[in-house]
């Protein structure tokens, strides 16, 4: 498995999907619900297709789990891509930030690569197992703060009731 190639493919796919998102931001008119309050737009599907086509062209033997298309490929594969073409579809639909493109690669069900792209700020976060995390190719780290009172804590509440309640409890 060529992790450098996987990283390049994930970055390229996230950026291409992000370009589509930016080009259509505040223009989305059609939306449908796929569950209780869980929406999908035609841009979700187009962004997902961009990502899937690029990954499949390089890693046709890998399994894929994508938010809209579901599970694809061989369940016996050692590698599985996990894709969220628009993390923050509700925000995106209503013309608000933040929204991002998320792509993760698992090996034996454990993450080895994660790419998160914020197209509105052109920020690409890449984390690789054993190598740390980077923002636009610059190494990033958590602070050394040992006290919660000296820290900044941020979180996001899910649009789904059960995970939201777990966060608040």
mmCIF file of C-alpha atoms in Angstrom:
data_model
loop_
_atom_site.group_PDB
_atom_site.id
_atom_site.type_symbol
_atom_site.label_atom_id
_atom_site.label_comp_id
_atom_site.label_asym_id
_atom_site.label_seq_id
_atom_site.Cartn_x
_atom_site.Cartn_y
_atom_site.Cartn_z
ATOM 1 C CA UNK A 1 0.000 0.000 0.000
ATOM 2 C CA UNK A 2 1.508 3.300 -1.109
ATOM 3 C CA UNK A 3 0.489 5.733 1.657
ATOM 4 C CA UNK A 4 2.020 8.699 -0.196
ATOM 5 C CA UNK A 5 -0.163 7.937 -3.212
ATOM 6 C CA UNK A 6 -3.196 7.531 -0.934
ATOM 7 C CA UNK A 7 -2.439 10.908 0.635
ATOM 8 C CA UNK A 8 -2.131 12.579 -2.773
ATOM 9 C CA UNK A 9 -5.370 11.004 -4.024
ATOM 10 C CA UNK A 10 -7.271 11.990 -0.849
ATOM 11 C CA UNK A 11 -5.963 15.575 -0.991
ATOM 12 C CA UNK A 12 -6.762 15.907 -4.704
ATOM 13 C CA UNK A 13 -10.236 14.430 -4.250
ATOM 14 C CA UNK A 14 -11.011 16.719 -1.303
ATOM 15 C CA UNK A 15 -9.812 19.797 -3.192
ATOM 16 C CA UNK A 16 -11.782 18.931 -6.349
ATOM 17 C CA UNK A 17 -14.937 18.301 -4.315
ATOM 18 C CA UNK A 18 -14.276 21.523 -2.385
ATOM 19 C CA UNK A 19 -14.024 23.469 -5.634
ATOM 20 C CA UNK A 20 -17.464 22.157 -6.605
ATOM 21 C CA UNK A 21 -18.813 23.197 -3.191
ATOM 22 C CA UNK A 22 -17.398 26.708 -3.486
ATOM 23 C CA UNK A 23 -18.698 27.108 -7.042
ATOM 24 C CA UNK A 24 -22.219 26.215 -5.896
ATOM 25 C CA UNK A 25 -22.235 27.834 -2.440
ATOM 26 C CA UNK A 26 -25.487 29.704 -1.705
ATOM 27 C CA UNK A 27 -26.925 28.396 -4.992
ATOM 28 C CA UNK A 28 -28.364 25.051 -3.814
ATOM 29 C CA UNK A 29 -32.120 24.966 -4.223
ATOM 30 C CA UNK A 30 -32.954 21.241 -4.091
ATOM 31 C CA UNK A 31 -32.738 19.172 -0.942
ATOM 32 C CA UNK A 32 -34.289 15.950 0.270
ATOM 33 C CA UNK A 33 -34.380 14.212 3.624
ATOM 34 C CA UNK A 34 -32.797 10.791 3.959
ATOM 35 C CA UNK A 35 -33.777 10.424 7.579
ATOM 36 C CA UNK A 36 -35.137 12.429 10.482
ATOM 37 C CA UNK A 37 -33.652 15.878 9.827
ATOM 38 C CA UNK A 38 -30.741 14.406 7.841
ATOM 39 C CA UNK A 39 -30.595 16.170 4.491
ATOM 40 C CA UNK A 40 -28.879 15.510 1.203
ATOM 41 C CA UNK A 41 -28.486 17.894 -1.744
ATOM 42 C CA UNK A 42 -27.576 17.334 -5.373
ATOM 43 C CA UNK A 43 -24.176 18.873 -4.542
ATOM 44 C CA UNK A 44 -23.562 16.141 -1.901
ATOM 45 C CA UNK A 45 -24.061 13.566 -4.648
ATOM 46 C CA UNK A 46 -21.879 15.383 -7.187
ATOM 47 C CA UNK A 47 -19.074 15.936 -4.655
ATOM 48 C CA UNK A 48 -19.288 12.294 -3.608
ATOM 49 C CA UNK A 49 -18.990 11.160 -7.239
ATOM 50 C CA UNK A 50 -15.829 13.254 -7.720
ATOM 51 C CA UNK A 51 -14.250 11.643 -4.655
ATOM 52 C CA UNK A 52 -15.392 8.094 -5.442
ATOM 53 C CA UNK A 53 -14.236 8.233 -9.066
ATOM 54 C CA UNK A 54 -10.763 9.419 -8.093
ATOM 55 C CA UNK A 55 -10.308 6.864 -5.299
ATOM 56 C CA UNK A 56 -11.614 3.987 -7.441
ATOM 57 C CA UNK A 57 -9.275 4.926 -10.297
ATOM 58 C CA UNK A 58 -6.234 4.354 -8.042
ATOM 59 C CA UNK A 59 -7.497 1.873 -5.448
ATOM 60 C CA UNK A 60 -10.092 -0.299 -7.171
ATOM 61 C CA UNK A 61 -9.495 -3.175 -4.738
ATOM 62 C CA UNK A 62 -10.297 -1.079 -1.631
ATOM 63 C CA UNK A 63 -13.679 -1.047 0.081
ATOM 64 C CA UNK A 64 -15.488 2.267 0.493
ATOM 65 C CA UNK A 65 -18.068 3.543 2.956
ATOM 66 C CA UNK A 66 -19.546 6.809 1.763
ATOM 67 C CA UNK A 67 -22.272 8.814 3.445
ATOM 68 C CA UNK A 68 -24.590 8.900 0.457
ATOM 69 C CA UNK A 69 -23.674 5.782 -1.586
ATOM 70 C CA UNK A 70 -23.183 3.493 1.405
ATOM 71 C CA UNK A 71 -20.862 0.463 1.361
ATOM 72 C CA UNK A 72 -19.037 -0.443 -1.847
ATOM 73 C CA UNK A 73 -16.384 -2.956 -2.706
ATOM 74 C CA UNK A 74 -15.035 -6.084 -1.127
ATOM 75 C CA UNK A 75 -15.796 -6.394 2.573
ATOM 76 C CA UNK A 76 -12.715 -8.599 2.877
ATOM 77 C CA UNK A 77 -10.419 -5.752 1.819
ATOM 78 C CA UNK A 78 -7.820 -4.739 4.374
ATOM 79 C CA UNK A 79 -8.400 -1.098 3.373
ATOM 80 C CA UNK A 80 -11.588 0.956 3.563
ATOM 81 C CA UNK A 81 -12.114 4.596 2.632
ATOM 82 C CA UNK A 82 -14.688 6.526 4.666
ATOM 83 C CA UNK A 83 -16.100 9.578 2.896
ATOM 84 C CA UNK A 84 -18.282 12.507 3.886
ATOM 85 C CA UNK A 85 -18.620 14.697 0.776
ATOM 86 C CA UNK A 86 -20.107 17.599 2.736
ATOM 87 C CA UNK A 87 -19.613 17.546 6.478
ATOM 88 C CA UNK A 88 -22.105 20.229 7.414
ATOM 89 C CA UNK A 89 -24.728 19.786 4.697
ATOM 90 C CA UNK A 90 -27.319 21.727 6.707
ATOM 91 C CA UNK A 91 -24.988 24.721 6.975
ATOM 92 C CA UNK A 92 -24.105 24.403 3.302
ATOM 93 C CA UNK A 93 -27.734 24.236 2.193
ATOM 94 C CA UNK A 94 -28.612 27.369 4.157
ATOM 95 C CA UNK A 95 -25.547 29.241 2.845
ATOM 96 C CA UNK A 96 -23.611 29.241 6.113
ATOM 97 C CA UNK A 97 -20.173 28.123 7.253
ATOM 98 C CA UNK A 98 -18.603 25.871 8.345
ATOM 99 C CA UNK A 99 -18.768 22.932 5.977
ATOM 100 C CA UNK A 100 -15.956 20.607 4.979
ATOM 101 C CA UNK A 101 -14.987 17.581 2.893
ATOM 102 C CA UNK A 102 -13.870 14.538 4.907
ATOM 103 C CA UNK A 103 -11.901 11.534 3.646
ATOM 104 C CA UNK A 104 -10.394 8.853 5.867
ATOM 105 C CA UNK A 105 -8.489 5.661 5.074
ATOM 106 C CA UNK A 106 -8.691 2.694 7.430
ATOM 107 C CA UNK A 107 -6.367 -0.290 7.534
ATOM 108 C CA UNK A 108 -7.861 -3.261 9.374
ATOM 109 C CA UNK A 109 -10.580 -0.905 10.716
ATOM 110 C CA UNK A 110 -8.027 1.525 12.184
ATOM 111 C CA UNK A 111 -7.437 5.026 10.775
ATOM 112 C CA UNK A 112 -4.103 5.530 9.039
ATOM 113 C CA UNK A 113 -4.880 8.679 7.048
ATOM 114 C CA UNK A 114 -7.381 11.487 7.430
ATOM 115 C CA UNK A 115 -7.933 14.493 5.193
ATOM 116 C CA UNK A 116 -10.310 17.293 6.113
ATOM 117 C CA UNK A 117 -10.670 20.182 3.680
ATOM 118 C CA UNK A 118 -12.255 23.548 4.433
ATOM 119 C CA UNK A 119 -12.839 24.982 0.951
ATOM 120 C CA UNK A 120 -13.959 28.435 2.122
ATOM 121 C CA UNK A 121 -10.580 29.031 3.776
ATOM 122 C CA UNK A 122 -8.543 26.727 1.514
ATOM 123 C CA UNK A 123 -7.364 24.876 4.619
ATOM 124 C CA UNK A 124 -6.431 21.228 4.264
ATOM 125 C CA UNK A 125 -5.764 19.190 7.381
ATOM 126 C CA UNK A 126 -3.883 15.922 6.916
ATOM 127 C CA UNK A 127 -3.208 13.450 9.703
ATOM 128 C CA UNK A 128 -1.184 10.299 9.097
ATOM 129 C CA UNK A 129 -0.608 7.490 11.553
ATOM 130 C CA UNK A 130 2.814 7.865 13.133
ATOM 131 C CA UNK A 131 3.549 11.202 11.429
ATOM 132 C CA UNK A 132 1.235 13.659 13.152
ATOM 133 C CA UNK A 133 -1.107 16.286 11.776
ATOM 134 C CA UNK A 134 -0.565 19.126 9.356
ATOM 135 C CA UNK A 135 -2.478 22.223 8.270
ATOM 136 C CA UNK A 136 -1.540 23.250 4.710
ATOM 137 C CA UNK A 137 1.685 21.209 5.047
ATOM 138 C CA UNK A 138 2.693 22.899 8.327
ATOM 139 C CA UNK A 139 2.949 20.638 11.387
ATOM 140 C CA UNK A 140 0.302 21.300 14.041
ATOM 141 C CA UNK A 141 0.119 20.055 17.619
ATOM 142 C CA UNK A 142 -2.118 20.241 20.626
ATOM 143 C CA UNK A 143 -1.048 22.559 23.431
ATOM 144 C CA UNK A 144 0.758 21.420 26.568
ATOM 145 C CA UNK A 145 -1.995 22.781 28.801
ATOM 146 C CA UNK A 146 -2.678 20.356 31.604
ATOM 147 C CA UNK A 147 -5.520 22.415 33.116
ATOM 148 C CA UNK A 148 -8.924 22.652 31.500
ATOM 149 C CA UNK A 149 -9.288 26.209 32.833
ATOM 150 C CA UNK A 150 -6.287 27.224 30.695
ATOM 151 C CA UNK A 151 -7.672 25.656 27.538
ATOM 152 C CA UNK A 152 -10.044 26.480 24.738
ATOM 153 C CA UNK A 153 -12.561 23.697 24.180
ATOM 154 C CA UNK A 154 -14.739 23.519 21.092
ATOM 155 C CA UNK A 155 -17.282 20.957 20.016
ATOM 156 C CA UNK A 156 -20.094 20.540 17.537
ATOM 157 C CA UNK A 157 -23.544 19.259 18.315
ATOM 158 C CA UNK A 158 -24.819 16.615 15.937
ATOM 159 C CA UNK A 159 -28.049 17.168 14.032
ATOM 160 C CA UNK A 160 -29.147 13.747 15.320
ATOM 161 C CA UNK A 161 -30.787 13.656 18.741
ATOM 162 C CA UNK A 162 -29.011 10.638 20.294
ATOM 163 C CA UNK A 163 -25.394 11.790 19.665
ATOM 164 C CA UNK A 164 -26.365 15.344 20.670
ATOM 165 C CA UNK A 165 -27.723 14.114 24.008
ATOM 166 C CA UNK A 166 -24.564 12.064 24.641
ATOM 167 C CA UNK A 167 -22.464 15.187 24.105
ATOM 168 C CA UNK A 168 -24.559 17.290 26.466
ATOM 169 C CA UNK A 169 -24.686 14.699 29.269
#
